[in-house]
DNA sequence: GGACAATCGGTCATTGGACC
DNA sequence: GGTCCAATGACCGATTGTCC
């Protein structure tokens, strides 16, 4: 927006009625720019030295009602993330809102889905929030036929479930691999969810550390993987090997911040730490400490740690794992 | 070489959990 | 109770890689 427009569309107001009048006038008439509402702010904004990285208290946006369209729900999909959190996504008959095509909409938790009570065939009203995030605003019409949908059992999925792709666990297991290879973990470039799905579906990855044993030759035999792709994947796997122990812990899902990881040097040392030692760390309370102790004692993670020891990954070395178990 | 697919980075919303 | 943060997911455009 040009500076002359800012001048033309900035008005002093002294009452709520003034604000309502200007907002309605600009909403009802064509403007030379795209807008989703009006902004009210004090006559003078604070000087720069009072600036803070938070929403300003001296200004507030008053958005126009969003554009809304009704469409049919084709499918209800349940997504299970690496921590076992379940989210519900609706597949929709594609609809256009502003200049965007919307095909799916995330409606959040299972509880929220049950509250909406949405099944395939229902008609829902969808609008765009912010810069284009689709959102269900209401159920416009309910289908007479109401198929019974089986949602994943929320009790079954949690931070320590699905360390292998057994029945019902593929989604969470793949989500674990995506996290492991992602920017928060081992930072593998070009190893995406699709790559992991392919490796899991062809039985090449059955445990979190199985990919360490893959060779370019074995990767080359997978459908859709050429020489270059096989070499590239293998190179990323080899680079990941060299990541420091702290990164491996994050990649495996340890609930620790980078600062909290600073003093951690090896698996055996870390898994021996009792609750009260964890609690000395900034940002670790009772619950987090209990989670950390549980994390390092998980049998599934012990198995992964053993695989990493056999692969000579730093921090999981032989001597560090020779001690069978921990009792505080 | 062109078509297509996959990936990445950016922006923003929602939810729930943890901390203080 | 307020605040912060992580996790998850939507969309888009640009870039890169693969296949035919």
mmCIF file of C-alpha atoms (C1' of nucleotides) in Angstrom:
data_model
loop_
_atom_site.group_PDB
_atom_site.id
_atom_site.type_symbol
_atom_site.label_atom_id
_atom_site.label_comp_id
_atom_site.label_asym_id
_atom_site.label_seq_id
_atom_site.Cartn_x
_atom_site.Cartn_y
_atom_site.Cartn_z
ATOM 1 C CA UNK A 1 0.000 0.000 0.000
ATOM 2 C CA UNK A 2 1.386 3.399 -0.964
ATOM 3 C CA UNK A 3 2.043 6.116 1.593
ATOM 4 C CA UNK A 4 -0.576 8.423 0.036
ATOM 5 C CA UNK A 5 -3.168 5.676 0.545
ATOM 6 C CA UNK A 6 -2.171 5.382 4.194
ATOM 7 C CA UNK A 7 -2.918 9.094 4.583
ATOM 8 C CA UNK A 8 -6.217 8.800 2.696
ATOM 9 C CA UNK A 9 -7.405 5.840 4.742
ATOM 10 C CA UNK A 10 -6.312 6.969 8.201
ATOM 11 C CA UNK A 11 -9.004 8.802 10.156
ATOM 12 C CA UNK A 12 -9.069 10.296 13.655
ATOM 13 C CA UNK A 13 -11.915 8.884 15.769
ATOM 14 C CA UNK A 14 -13.133 9.794 19.218
ATOM 15 C CA UNK A 15 -15.925 7.293 19.828
ATOM 16 C CA UNK A 16 -16.934 3.694 19.129
ATOM 17 C CA UNK A 17 -19.679 5.030 16.850
ATOM 18 C CA UNK A 18 -17.033 6.766 14.715
ATOM 19 C CA UNK A 19 -15.122 3.507 14.400
ATOM 20 C CA UNK A 20 -18.240 1.533 13.422
ATOM 21 C CA UNK A 21 -19.183 4.138 10.810
ATOM 22 C CA UNK A 22 -15.772 4.096 9.076
ATOM 23 C CA UNK A 23 -15.475 0.317 9.259
ATOM 24 C CA UNK A 24 -18.888 -0.221 7.654
ATOM 25 C CA UNK A 25 -18.232 2.352 4.962
ATOM 26 C CA UNK A 26 -14.904 0.749 3.953
ATOM 27 C CA UNK A 27 -16.403 -2.757 4.136
ATOM 28 C CA UNK A 28 -19.322 -1.847 1.844
ATOM 29 C CA UNK A 29 -17.318 0.068 -0.780
ATOM 30 C CA UNK A 30 -14.558 -0.987 -3.194
ATOM 31 C CA UNK A 31 -11.047 -0.011 -2.061
ATOM 32 C CA UNK A 32 -7.823 0.305 -4.107
ATOM 33 C CA UNK A 33 -6.128 -2.437 -2.031
ATOM 34 C CA UNK A 34 -6.906 -5.785 -0.388
ATOM 35 C CA UNK A 35 -7.958 -5.572 3.262
ATOM 36 C CA UNK A 36 -9.397 -7.867 5.915
ATOM 37 C CA UNK A 37 -10.414 -5.247 8.482
ATOM 38 C CA UNK A 38 -9.486 -2.013 10.207
ATOM 39 C CA UNK A 39 -6.814 -1.254 12.783
ATOM 40 C CA UNK A 40 -7.406 1.058 15.720
ATOM 41 C CA UNK A 41 -4.449 2.581 17.486
ATOM 42 C CA UNK A 42 -3.596 5.336 19.891
ATOM 43 C CA UNK A 43 -2.981 8.791 18.478
ATOM 44 C CA UNK A 44 0.725 8.333 19.158
ATOM 45 C CA UNK A 45 2.581 5.040 19.123
ATOM 46 C CA UNK A 46 5.266 4.406 21.769
ATOM 47 C CA UNK A 47 8.809 5.371 20.819
ATOM 48 C CA UNK A 48 11.197 2.697 19.599
ATOM 49 C CA UNK A 49 12.850 2.110 22.968
ATOM 50 C CA UNK A 50 9.529 0.768 24.295
ATOM 51 C CA UNK A 51 9.235 -1.709 21.452
ATOM 52 C CA UNK A 52 8.741 -5.342 22.545
ATOM 53 C CA UNK A 53 8.482 -8.581 20.635
ATOM 54 C CA UNK A 54 4.814 -9.031 21.604
ATOM 55 C CA UNK A 55 1.464 -7.959 20.221
ATOM 56 C CA UNK A 56 1.156 -4.207 20.744
ATOM 57 C CA UNK A 57 -1.197 -3.088 23.521
ATOM 58 C CA UNK A 58 -1.678 0.305 21.894
ATOM 59 C CA UNK A 59 -3.249 -1.037 18.681
ATOM 60 C CA UNK A 60 -5.950 -3.580 17.882
ATOM 61 C CA UNK A 61 -7.302 -5.071 14.637
ATOM 62 C CA UNK A 62 -11.046 -5.370 14.012
ATOM 63 C CA UNK A 63 -11.445 -7.865 11.166
ATOM 64 C CA UNK A 64 -14.317 -8.000 8.707
ATOM 65 C CA UNK A 65 -16.408 -11.183 8.748
ATOM 66 C CA UNK A 66 -14.495 -13.740 6.635
ATOM 67 C CA UNK A 67 -15.702 -14.949 3.229
ATOM 68 C CA UNK A 68 -17.445 -18.269 3.739
ATOM 69 C CA UNK A 69 -18.533 -21.115 1.467
ATOM 70 C CA UNK A 70 -20.330 -24.382 2.022
ATOM 71 C CA UNK A 71 -18.881 -27.652 0.741
ATOM 72 C CA UNK A 72 -19.341 -31.381 1.195
ATOM 73 C CA UNK A 73 -17.124 -33.520 3.431
ATOM 74 C CA UNK A 74 -15.686 -36.383 1.375
ATOM 75 C CA UNK A 75 -13.672 -38.107 4.054
ATOM 76 C CA UNK A 76 -12.636 -37.792 7.678
ATOM 77 C CA UNK A 77 -8.939 -38.541 8.183
ATOM 78 C CA UNK A 78 -7.203 -39.191 11.482
ATOM 79 C CA UNK A 79 -3.528 -38.245 11.695
ATOM 80 C CA UNK A 80 -1.252 -39.594 14.402
ATOM 81 C CA UNK A 81 1.861 -37.533 15.057
ATOM 82 C CA UNK A 82 5.173 -38.688 16.483
ATOM 83 C CA UNK A 83 4.099 -37.947 20.067
ATOM 84 C CA UNK A 84 0.869 -39.899 19.600
ATOM 85 C CA UNK A 85 -1.226 -36.780 19.345
ATOM 86 C CA UNK A 86 -4.227 -37.375 17.085
ATOM 87 C CA UNK A 87 -5.554 -34.654 14.812
ATOM 88 C CA UNK A 88 -8.602 -34.776 12.572
ATOM 89 C CA UNK A 89 -8.516 -33.478 8.997
ATOM 90 C CA UNK A 90 -11.528 -33.252 6.695
ATOM 91 C CA UNK A 91 -11.093 -33.976 2.981
ATOM 92 C CA UNK A 92 -13.500 -31.639 1.181
ATOM 93 C CA UNK A 93 -15.006 -31.221 -2.227
ATOM 94 C CA UNK A 94 -12.536 -28.554 -3.451
ATOM 95 C CA UNK A 95 -13.789 -25.006 -3.061
ATOM 96 C CA UNK A 96 -12.331 -21.618 -3.893
ATOM 97 C CA UNK A 97 -12.102 -18.953 -1.199
ATOM 98 C CA UNK A 98 -10.640 -15.651 -2.379
ATOM 99 C CA UNK A 99 -7.815 -16.807 -4.649
ATOM 100 C CA UNK A 100 -7.101 -20.059 -2.825
ATOM 101 C CA UNK A 101 -8.320 -23.584 -3.435
ATOM 102 C CA UNK A 102 -9.130 -25.482 -0.263
ATOM 103 C CA UNK A 103 -9.215 -29.294 -0.313
ATOM 104 C CA UNK A 104 -8.591 -30.128 3.317
ATOM 105 C CA UNK A 105 -9.186 -28.507 6.651
ATOM 106 C CA UNK A 106 -7.709 -29.361 10.011
ATOM 107 C CA UNK A 107 -10.341 -29.347 12.734
ATOM 108 C CA UNK A 108 -7.986 -30.178 15.586
ATOM 109 C CA UNK A 109 -8.434 -32.757 18.310
ATOM 110 C CA UNK A 110 -10.694 -35.803 18.534
ATOM 111 C CA UNK A 111 -12.724 -33.963 21.170
ATOM 112 C CA UNK A 112 -13.331 -31.108 18.763
ATOM 113 C CA UNK A 113 -14.338 -33.523 16.007
ATOM 114 C CA UNK A 114 -16.779 -35.259 18.361
ATOM 115 C CA UNK A 115 -18.179 -31.868 19.344
ATOM 116 C CA UNK A 116 -18.796 -31.004 15.662
ATOM 117 C CA UNK A 117 -20.054 -34.545 14.951
ATOM 118 C CA UNK A 118 -18.994 -34.451 11.296
ATOM 119 C CA UNK A 119 -19.216 -37.490 8.990
ATOM 120 C CA UNK A 120 -18.703 -37.896 5.219
ATOM 121 C CA UNK A 121 -21.651 -36.403 3.339
ATOM 122 C CA UNK A 122 -22.163 -33.518 5.760
ATOM 123 C CA UNK A 123 -22.015 -29.972 4.407
ATOM 124 C CA UNK A 124 -19.724 -27.604 6.284
ATOM 125 C CA UNK A 125 -19.118 -23.867 6.015
ATOM 126 C CA UNK A 126 -15.440 -23.027 5.540
ATOM 127 C CA UNK A 127 -13.721 -19.662 5.776
ATOM 128 C CA UNK A 128 -10.134 -18.459 5.638
ATOM 129 C CA UNK A 129 -8.497 -17.108 8.738
ATOM 130 C CA UNK A 130 -5.461 -14.871 8.764
ATOM 131 C CA UNK A 131 -3.471 -15.118 5.545
ATOM 132 C CA UNK A 132 -5.292 -18.198 4.315
ATOM 133 C CA UNK A 133 -5.700 -20.900 6.934
ATOM 134 C CA UNK A 134 -8.950 -22.770 6.219
ATOM 135 C CA UNK A 135 -11.293 -23.231 9.140
ATOM 136 C CA UNK A 136 -14.688 -24.883 9.630
ATOM 137 C CA UNK A 137 -17.078 -22.282 11.000
ATOM 138 C CA UNK A 138 -20.253 -24.376 11.241
ATOM 139 C CA UNK A 139 -22.013 -27.510 10.019
ATOM 140 C CA UNK A 140 -24.465 -26.221 7.408
ATOM 141 C CA UNK A 141 -26.349 -29.444 6.819
ATOM 142 C CA UNK A 142 -26.138 -32.955 8.221
ATOM 143 C CA UNK A 143 -26.413 -36.026 6.052
ATOM 144 C CA UNK A 144 -29.309 -38.319 6.916
ATOM 145 C CA UNK A 145 -27.039 -41.352 6.514
ATOM 146 C CA UNK A 146 -24.557 -41.218 9.379
ATOM 147 C CA UNK A 147 -21.826 -43.813 8.989
ATOM 148 C CA UNK A 148 -20.121 -44.869 12.195
ATOM 149 C CA UNK A 149 -16.465 -43.845 12.006
ATOM 150 C CA UNK A 150 -13.836 -45.627 14.042
ATOM 151 C CA UNK A 151 -11.403 -43.102 15.440
ATOM 152 C CA UNK A 152 -7.997 -44.210 16.700
ATOM 153 C CA UNK A 153 -7.957 -45.080 20.386
ATOM 154 C CA UNK A 154 -6.401 -42.044 22.089
ATOM 155 C CA UNK A 155 -5.292 -44.263 24.980
ATOM 156 C CA UNK A 156 -3.213 -46.395 22.662
ATOM 157 C CA UNK A 157 -1.077 -43.593 21.236
ATOM 158 C CA UNK A 158 1.340 -41.608 23.388
ATOM 159 C CA UNK A 159 4.972 -40.467 23.531
ATOM 160 C CA UNK A 160 6.216 -44.031 24.020
ATOM 161 C CA UNK A 161 4.018 -45.895 21.548
ATOM 162 C CA UNK A 162 4.908 -47.125 18.063
ATOM 163 C CA UNK A 163 8.675 -47.488 17.922
ATOM 164 C CA UNK A 164 8.067 -50.079 15.185
ATOM 165 C CA UNK A 165 5.621 -50.062 12.234
ATOM 166 C CA UNK A 166 3.420 -52.801 13.679
ATOM 167 C CA UNK A 167 -0.312 -52.923 12.905
ATOM 168 C CA UNK A 168 -1.918 -49.534 13.563
ATOM 169 C CA UNK A 169 1.448 -47.915 14.191
ATOM 170 C CA UNK A 170 2.663 -46.978 10.730
ATOM 171 C CA UNK A 171 1.620 -43.323 10.905
ATOM 172 C CA UNK A 172 3.262 -42.599 14.235
ATOM 173 C CA UNK A 173 6.364 -44.588 13.335
ATOM 174 C CA UNK A 174 6.799 -42.643 10.089
ATOM 175 C CA UNK A 175 6.176 -39.386 11.969
ATOM 176 C CA UNK A 176 9.006 -40.396 14.319
ATOM 177 C CA UNK A 177 11.314 -40.949 11.329
ATOM 178 C CA UNK A 178 10.325 -37.603 9.781
ATOM 179 C CA UNK A 179 11.159 -35.876 13.052
ATOM 180 C CA UNK A 180 14.401 -37.840 13.385
ATOM 181 C CA UNK A 181 15.598 -36.678 9.969
ATOM 182 C CA UNK A 182 14.212 -33.144 10.251
ATOM 183 C CA UNK A 183 15.813 -29.836 11.156
ATOM 184 C CA UNK A 184 15.226 -30.462 14.862
ATOM 185 C CA UNK A 185 16.925 -33.847 14.595
ATOM 186 C CA UNK A 186 19.663 -35.181 12.337
ATOM 187 C CA UNK A 187 19.149 -32.527 9.640
ATOM 188 C CA UNK A 188 19.024 -34.804 6.590
ATOM 189 C CA UNK A 189 18.417 -32.822 3.410
ATOM 190 C CA UNK A 190 16.014 -34.286 0.891
ATOM 191 C CA UNK A 191 14.908 -37.162 3.123
ATOM 192 C CA UNK A 192 11.221 -36.459 3.384
ATOM 193 C CA UNK A 193 8.102 -38.200 4.643
ATOM 194 C CA UNK A 194 7.677 -39.804 1.220
ATOM 195 C CA UNK A 195 11.183 -41.283 1.426
ATOM 196 C CA UNK A 196 10.508 -42.803 4.838
ATOM 197 C CA UNK A 197 7.108 -44.112 3.768
ATOM 198 C CA UNK A 198 8.719 -45.887 0.842
ATOM 199 C CA UNK A 199 11.444 -47.426 3.036
ATOM 200 C CA UNK A 200 8.906 -48.576 5.630
ATOM 201 C CA UNK A 201 6.450 -49.943 3.068
ATOM 202 C CA UNK A 202 9.198 -52.001 1.421
ATOM 203 C CA UNK A 203 10.327 -53.388 4.749
ATOM 204 C CA UNK A 204 13.732 -51.704 4.727
ATOM 205 C CA UNK A 205 13.126 -49.799 7.963
ATOM 206 C CA UNK A 206 11.491 -51.750 10.792
ATOM 207 C CA UNK A 207 13.191 -49.983 13.696
ATOM 208 C CA UNK A 208 14.214 -46.352 14.178
ATOM 209 C CA UNK A 209 17.884 -47.010 13.397
ATOM 210 C CA UNK A 210 17.562 -49.568 10.571
ATOM 211 C CA UNK A 211 18.409 -47.000 7.883
ATOM 212 C CA UNK A 212 21.997 -46.912 9.162
ATOM 213 C CA UNK A 213 22.579 -50.339 7.609
ATOM 214 C CA UNK A 214 21.256 -49.507 4.125
ATOM 215 C CA UNK A 215 23.722 -49.388 1.226
ATOM 216 C CA UNK A 216 23.418 -47.514 -2.095
ATOM 217 C CA UNK A 217 23.002 -50.907 -3.780
ATOM 218 C CA UNK A 218 20.045 -51.920 -1.602
ATOM 219 C CA UNK A 219 18.438 -48.493 -1.999
ATOM 220 C CA UNK A 220 18.846 -48.720 -5.778
ATOM 221 C CA UNK A 221 16.571 -51.761 -5.879
ATOM 222 C CA UNK A 222 13.593 -49.760 -4.598
ATOM 223 C CA UNK A 223 10.999 -48.691 -7.190
ATOM 224 C CA UNK A 224 11.407 -45.065 -8.264
ATOM 225 C CA UNK A 225 14.929 -44.798 -6.865
ATOM 226 C CA UNK A 226 17.658 -44.228 -9.427
ATOM 227 C CA UNK A 227 21.434 -44.181 -8.959
ATOM 228 C CA UNK A 228 21.486 -40.522 -8.026
ATOM 229 C CA UNK A 229 18.668 -40.814 -5.542
ATOM 230 C CA UNK A 230 20.239 -43.894 -3.937
ATOM 231 C CA UNK A 231 23.602 -42.134 -3.607
ATOM 232 C CA UNK A 232 21.972 -39.020 -2.239
ATOM 233 C CA UNK A 233 19.971 -40.883 0.397
ATOM 234 C CA UNK A 234 23.007 -42.899 1.444
ATOM 235 C CA UNK A 235 25.137 -39.771 1.680
ATOM 236 C CA UNK A 236 22.563 -38.135 3.972
ATOM 237 C CA UNK A 237 22.466 -41.257 6.149
ATOM 238 C CA UNK A 238 26.251 -41.221 6.444
ATOM 239 C CA UNK A 239 26.310 -37.514 7.324
ATOM 240 C CA UNK A 240 23.684 -38.129 10.003
ATOM 241 C CA UNK A 241 25.961 -40.728 11.601
ATOM 242 C CA UNK A 242 28.412 -37.971 12.503
ATOM 243 C CA UNK A 243 25.900 -35.809 14.336
ATOM 244 C CA UNK A 244 26.770 -35.254 18.005
ATOM 245 C CA UNK A 245 25.100 -37.267 20.777
ATOM 246 C CA UNK A 246 22.942 -34.319 21.817
ATOM 247 C CA UNK A 247 21.402 -34.149 18.336
ATOM 248 C CA UNK A 248 20.715 -37.854 18.393
ATOM 249 C CA UNK A 249 18.823 -37.427 21.654
ATOM 250 C CA UNK A 250 16.654 -34.704 20.136
ATOM 251 C CA UNK A 251 16.141 -36.845 17.044
ATOM 252 C CA UNK A 252 14.921 -39.749 19.185
ATOM 253 C CA UNK A 253 12.421 -37.406 20.816
ATOM 254 C CA UNK A 254 14.015 -36.579 24.173
ATOM 255 C CA UNK A 255 11.864 -33.796 25.682
ATOM 256 C CA UNK A 256 14.834 -31.471 26.238
ATOM 257 C CA UNK A 257 15.778 -28.016 24.989
ATOM 258 C CA UNK A 258 19.178 -27.317 23.442
ATOM 259 C CA UNK A 259 20.301 -25.606 26.669
ATOM 260 C CA UNK A 260 19.200 -28.540 28.791
ATOM 261 C CA UNK A 261 21.184 -30.903 26.559
ATOM 262 C CA UNK A 262 24.415 -28.993 27.095
ATOM 263 C CA UNK A 263 25.596 -31.070 30.057
ATOM 264 C CA UNK A 264 24.581 -34.435 28.615
ATOM 265 C CA UNK A 265 27.477 -36.546 27.375
ATOM 266 C CA UNK A 266 26.406 -40.168 26.935
ATOM 267 C CA UNK A 267 23.427 -42.499 27.001
ATOM 268 C CA UNK A 268 24.448 -44.453 30.078
ATOM 269 C CA UNK A 269 25.272 -41.333 32.091
ATOM 270 C CA UNK A 270 22.034 -39.672 31.047
ATOM 271 C CA UNK A 271 19.743 -42.599 31.711
ATOM 272 C CA UNK A 272 21.081 -42.836 35.260
ATOM 273 C CA UNK A 273 20.015 -39.287 36.143
ATOM 274 C CA UNK A 274 17.279 -39.302 38.799
ATOM 275 C CA UNK A 275 14.291 -36.972 38.911
ATOM 276 C CA UNK A 276 15.791 -34.477 41.379
ATOM 277 C CA UNK A 277 18.860 -33.915 39.173
ATOM 278 C CA UNK A 278 16.678 -33.152 36.146
ATOM 279 C CA UNK A 279 14.653 -30.727 38.256
ATOM 280 C CA UNK A 280 17.756 -28.602 38.827
ATOM 281 C CA UNK A 281 17.656 -27.644 35.147
ATOM 282 C CA UNK A 282 15.932 -24.393 34.238
ATOM 283 C CA UNK A 283 12.531 -25.037 32.721
ATOM 284 C CA UNK A 284 12.210 -28.572 34.135
ATOM 285 C CA UNK A 285 9.459 -29.075 36.710
ATOM 286 C CA UNK A 286 8.023 -32.208 38.347
ATOM 287 C CA UNK A 287 6.230 -33.444 35.250
ATOM 288 C CA UNK A 288 9.030 -32.817 32.789
ATOM 289 C CA UNK A 289 11.533 -34.503 35.113
ATOM 290 C CA UNK A 290 9.281 -37.567 35.389
ATOM 291 C CA UNK A 291 8.905 -37.652 31.596
ATOM 292 C CA UNK A 292 12.680 -37.516 31.155
ATOM 293 C CA UNK A 293 13.306 -40.365 33.576
ATOM 294 C CA UNK A 294 10.603 -42.422 31.818
ATOM 295 C CA UNK A 295 12.053 -41.571 28.403
ATOM 296 C CA UNK A 296 15.543 -42.832 29.174
ATOM 297 C CA UNK A 297 14.200 -46.045 30.719
ATOM 298 C CA UNK A 298 11.864 -46.998 27.895
ATOM 299 C CA UNK A 299 12.650 -50.570 26.769
ATOM 300 C CA UNK A 300 11.956 -49.576 23.143
ATOM 301 C CA UNK A 301 14.512 -46.785 23.364
ATOM 302 C CA UNK A 302 16.987 -49.097 25.044
ATOM 303 C CA UNK A 303 16.730 -51.311 21.968
ATOM 304 C CA UNK A 304 17.339 -48.326 19.683
ATOM 305 C CA UNK A 305 20.298 -47.263 21.836
ATOM 306 C CA UNK A 306 21.746 -50.771 21.499
ATOM 307 C CA UNK A 307 21.412 -50.593 17.710
ATOM 308 C CA UNK A 308 23.184 -47.244 17.742
ATOM 309 C CA UNK A 309 25.946 -48.704 19.906
ATOM 310 C CA UNK A 310 26.419 -51.497 17.361
ATOM 311 C CA UNK A 311 26.633 -48.828 14.668
ATOM 312 C CA UNK A 312 29.315 -46.968 16.688
ATOM 313 C CA UNK A 313 27.305 -43.777 17.026
ATOM 314 C CA UNK A 314 28.966 -41.221 19.332
ATOM 315 C CA UNK A 315 27.567 -41.257 22.866
ATOM 316 C CA UNK A 316 26.158 -44.779 22.584
ATOM 317 C CA UNK A 317 29.558 -46.470 22.799
ATOM 318 C CA UNK A 318 30.108 -49.991 24.119
ATOM 319 C CA UNK A 319 31.456 -49.141 27.552
ATOM 320 C CA UNK A 320 28.667 -46.658 28.062
ATOM 321 C CA UNK A 321 26.031 -49.344 27.555
ATOM 322 C CA UNK A 322 27.650 -52.293 29.271
ATOM 323 C CA UNK A 323 25.706 -51.650 32.476
ATOM 324 C CA UNK A 324 22.416 -53.606 32.090
ATOM 325 C CA UNK A 325 19.957 -51.336 33.862
ATOM 326 C CA UNK A 326 19.351 -48.471 36.211
ATOM 327 C CA UNK A 327 17.791 -48.241 39.615
ATOM 328 C CA UNK A 328 18.113 -44.609 40.460
ATOM 329 C "C1'" DG B 1 14.283 -31.253 -23.003
ATOM 330 C "C1'" DG B 2 9.858 -31.106 -21.051
ATOM 331 C "C1'" DA B 3 6.522 -32.703 -17.795
ATOM 332 C "C1'" DC B 4 5.747 -33.950 -13.454
ATOM 333 C "C1'" DA B 5 6.707 -34.844 -8.597
ATOM 334 C "C1'" DA B 6 8.930 -33.864 -4.477
ATOM 335 C "C1'" DT B 7 10.901 -30.744 -1.369
ATOM 336 C "C1'" DC B 8 11.634 -26.513 1.034
ATOM 337 C "C1'" DG B 9 10.650 -22.272 3.239
ATOM 338 C "C1'" DG B 10 7.416 -18.950 4.704
ATOM 339 C "C1'" DT B 11 3.149 -17.589 7.118
ATOM 340 C "C1'" DC B 12 -0.404 -18.402 10.287
ATOM 341 C "C1'" DA B 13 -4.085 -21.086 13.381
ATOM 342 C "C1'" DT B 14 -5.284 -24.287 16.906
ATOM 343 C "C1'" DT B 15 -4.604 -27.150 20.727
ATOM 344 C "C1'" DG B 16 -2.743 -28.887 24.760
ATOM 345 C "C1'" DG B 17 0.764 -29.289 28.079
ATOM 346 C "C1'" DA B 18 4.106 -27.361 31.151
ATOM 347 C "C1'" DC B 19 5.970 -23.844 33.839
ATOM 348 C "C1'" DC B 20 5.843 -19.997 36.990
ATOM 349 C "C1'" DG C 1 -4.538 -18.179 35.740
ATOM 350 C "C1'" DG C 2 -1.467 -16.332 32.474
ATOM 351 C "C1'" DT C 3 2.139 -17.184 29.449
ATOM 352 C "C1'" DC C 4 4.982 -19.707 26.592
ATOM 353 C "C1'" DC C 5 6.103 -23.272 23.548
ATOM 354 C "C1'" DA C 6 5.858 -27.534 20.881
ATOM 355 C "C1'" DA C 7 3.328 -30.124 17.691
ATOM 356 C "C1'" DT C 8 0.547 -30.361 13.856
ATOM 357 C "C1'" DG C 9 -1.392 -28.898 9.629
ATOM 358 C "C1'" DA C 10 -3.165 -25.708 5.700
ATOM 359 C "C1'" DC C 11 -1.652 -23.220 1.508
ATOM 360 C "C1'" DC C 12 1.492 -21.182 -1.944
ATOM 361 C "C1'" DG C 13 5.478 -20.332 -4.898
ATOM 362 C "C1'" DA C 14 10.092 -21.426 -6.053
ATOM 363 C "C1'" DT C 15 13.485 -24.749 -6.689
ATOM 364 C "C1'" DT C 16 15.394 -29.192 -7.560
ATOM 365 C "C1'" DG C 17 15.325 -33.879 -9.074
ATOM 366 C "C1'" DT C 18 13.560 -37.795 -11.765
ATOM 367 C "C1'" DC C 19 11.587 -40.048 -15.478
ATOM 368 C "C1'" DC C 20 10.318 -40.758 -20.176
#
